[in-house]
Every structure is written in structure tokens, then in C-alpha cells.
Amino acid sequence: VFHGRILARRLVGQETRYEVEVKAPYRHRFPLVSREYLWVPNTCGCPPLREGGEYLLMARRHVNHEHTLNRILLQDDGYARPWTPREARLVREAARSC
């Protein structure tokens, strides 16, 4: 889970790749750098993430069987919600309760 700002969007094959500025990582099992690529396995732009928008994103690290592909994937069961100050408060409260 992290707070990110969408910098760019690009269609790559059957996927959409977003360049994301990581504003704040929250709960994460893998390290994040200041800029990451977030992959969505479709080209419809679902969820609709707009360039310049800030979101609370819950994605997972995807590594293929050959270990040649290592990326952040936002699947259908992932979470992408517009960022608000309320989101910051909820994330802080959730982190304290863990």
C-alpha cells in the first residue's frame, strides 16, 4: 500500500503501464523507490488513473517463474482510490493497529 502520483501512462501490448512517483509507502513487503512502474493487465485504463492525480494504491509484486520479470501489478482485486487527507488519516490509524 502506498500513496502515489501518476506521472505518465503508456499502453504496452495488452497492458497499461503507469509511471508513478511514490509519495509515501505504508504497508509493504517489498522495497519501493521514489519512481516505480505500475502495471495494469488491460488496455482500457481500468481503474481510471489520470496523469497528475494522486491515489492510494494497493498492488502486489509480481515475479514470473523464470525470475526474469519483477514488477508491481495492480490486479482486479487490487485497490486504487483517489488520495484525500482522510486517506492519510485512515492509513496512519491502520498502521498503528497492526
Short mmCIF file of C-alpha atoms in Angstrom, two decimals:
data_model
loop_
_atom_site.label_atom_id
_atom_site.label_comp_id
_atom_site.label_asym_id
_atom_site.label_seq_id
_atom_site.Cartn_x
_atom_site.Cartn_y
_atom_site.Cartn_z
CA VAL A 1 0.00 0.00 0.00
CA PHE A 2 1.41 3.37 -0.96
CA HIS A 3 0.47 6.95 -1.81
CA GLY A 4 1.49 7.77 -5.37
CA ARG A 5 1.13 10.41 -8.06
CA ILE A 6 0.63 9.30 -11.67
CA LEU A 7 3.29 10.86 -13.90
CA ALA A 8 2.59 9.14 -17.23
CA ARG A 9 0.51 6.41 -18.87
CA ARG A 10 1.54 4.16 -21.74
CA LEU A 11 -0.07 1.19 -23.49
CA VAL A 12 2.35 -1.72 -23.81
CA GLY A 13 0.90 -4.73 -25.61
CA GLN A 14 -2.19 -5.89 -23.70
CA GLU A 15 -1.27 -3.90 -20.57
CA THR A 16 -1.23 -0.33 -19.33
CA ARG A 17 1.96 0.92 -17.67
CA TYR A 18 1.81 3.89 -15.32
CA GLU A 19 4.89 5.76 -14.18
CA VAL A 20 4.26 6.61 -10.53
CA GLU A 21 6.01 8.92 -8.10
CA VAL A 22 5.91 7.15 -4.74
CA LYS A 23 4.95 9.83 -2.22
CA ALA A 24 4.77 7.59 0.86
CA PRO A 25 4.96 3.81 1.28
CA TYR A 26 2.80 2.37 4.03
CA ARG A 27 2.42 -1.37 4.42
CA HIS A 28 4.77 -3.06 2.01
CA ARG A 29 6.53 -6.40 1.73
CA PHE A 30 8.98 -5.20 -0.87
CA PRO A 31 11.04 -2.02 -1.08
CA LEU A 32 9.78 0.84 -3.20
CA VAL A 33 11.93 3.50 -4.84
CA SER A 34 10.86 7.10 -5.50
CA ARG A 35 9.63 6.23 -9.02
CA GLU A 36 8.05 2.93 -9.97
CA TYR A 37 6.15 1.47 -12.88
CA LEU A 38 2.69 0.19 -12.02
CA TRP A 39 1.26 -2.34 -14.46
CA VAL A 40 -2.44 -2.96 -15.08
CA PRO A 41 -3.25 -6.11 -17.10
CA ASN A 42 -5.60 -4.43 -19.58
CA THR A 43 -5.63 -1.53 -22.01
CA CYS A 44 -8.96 0.03 -21.05
CA GLY A 45 -7.36 2.20 -18.38
CA CYS A 46 -9.32 0.49 -15.60
CA PRO A 47 -9.13 1.70 -12.95
CA PRO A 48 -9.16 5.21 -14.43
CA LEU A 49 -5.91 6.67 -13.11
CA ARG A 50 -5.34 10.12 -14.54
CA GLU A 51 -1.97 11.74 -15.08
CA GLY A 52 -1.21 14.19 -12.27
CA GLY A 53 -3.71 12.50 -9.95
CA GLU A 54 -2.75 11.17 -6.53
CA TYR A 55 -4.01 7.80 -5.32
CA LEU A 56 -3.83 5.32 -2.51
CA LEU A 57 -2.71 2.14 -4.28
CA MET A 58 -2.66 -1.45 -3.10
CA ALA A 59 -0.70 -3.57 -5.53
CA ARG A 60 1.50 -6.64 -5.36
CA ARG A 61 4.94 -7.57 -6.56
CA HIS A 62 4.77 -9.99 -9.48
CA VAL A 63 7.79 -12.16 -10.30
CA ASN A 64 7.45 -14.74 -13.08
CA HIS A 65 8.63 -18.36 -12.76
CA GLU A 66 11.87 -17.65 -14.63
CA HIS A 67 12.61 -14.67 -12.35
CA THR A 68 13.15 -12.51 -15.42
CA LEU A 69 10.18 -10.24 -14.74
CA ASN A 70 9.84 -8.31 -11.49
CA ARG A 71 7.20 -5.59 -11.39
CA ILE A 72 4.37 -4.00 -9.44
CA LEU A 73 0.98 -5.25 -10.61
CA LEU A 74 -2.44 -3.75 -9.89
CA GLN A 75 -4.89 -6.59 -10.49
CA ASP A 76 -8.68 -6.58 -10.49
CA ASP A 77 -8.66 -7.36 -6.76
CA GLY A 78 -6.22 -4.50 -6.09
CA TYR A 79 -7.15 -1.11 -4.71
CA ALA A 80 -6.85 2.31 -6.33
CA ARG A 81 -8.61 5.20 -4.67
CA PRO A 82 -8.17 8.96 -5.12
CA TRP A 83 -5.95 10.41 -2.41
CA THR A 84 -7.55 12.68 0.19
CA PRO A 85 -6.41 13.88 3.62
CA ARG A 86 -8.94 11.39 5.02
CA GLU A 87 -6.98 8.58 3.34
CA ALA A 88 -3.82 9.71 5.15
CA ARG A 89 -5.60 9.55 8.50
CA LEU A 90 -7.09 6.10 7.81
CA VAL A 91 -3.73 4.69 6.70
CA ARG A 92 -1.98 6.03 9.83
CA GLU A 93 -4.69 4.52 12.06
CA ALA A 94 -4.48 1.16 10.30
CA ALA A 95 -0.68 1.13 10.64
CA ARG A 96 -0.90 1.81 14.37
CA SER A 97 -3.37 -1.04 14.93
CA CYS A 98 -1.07 -3.63 13.30
#
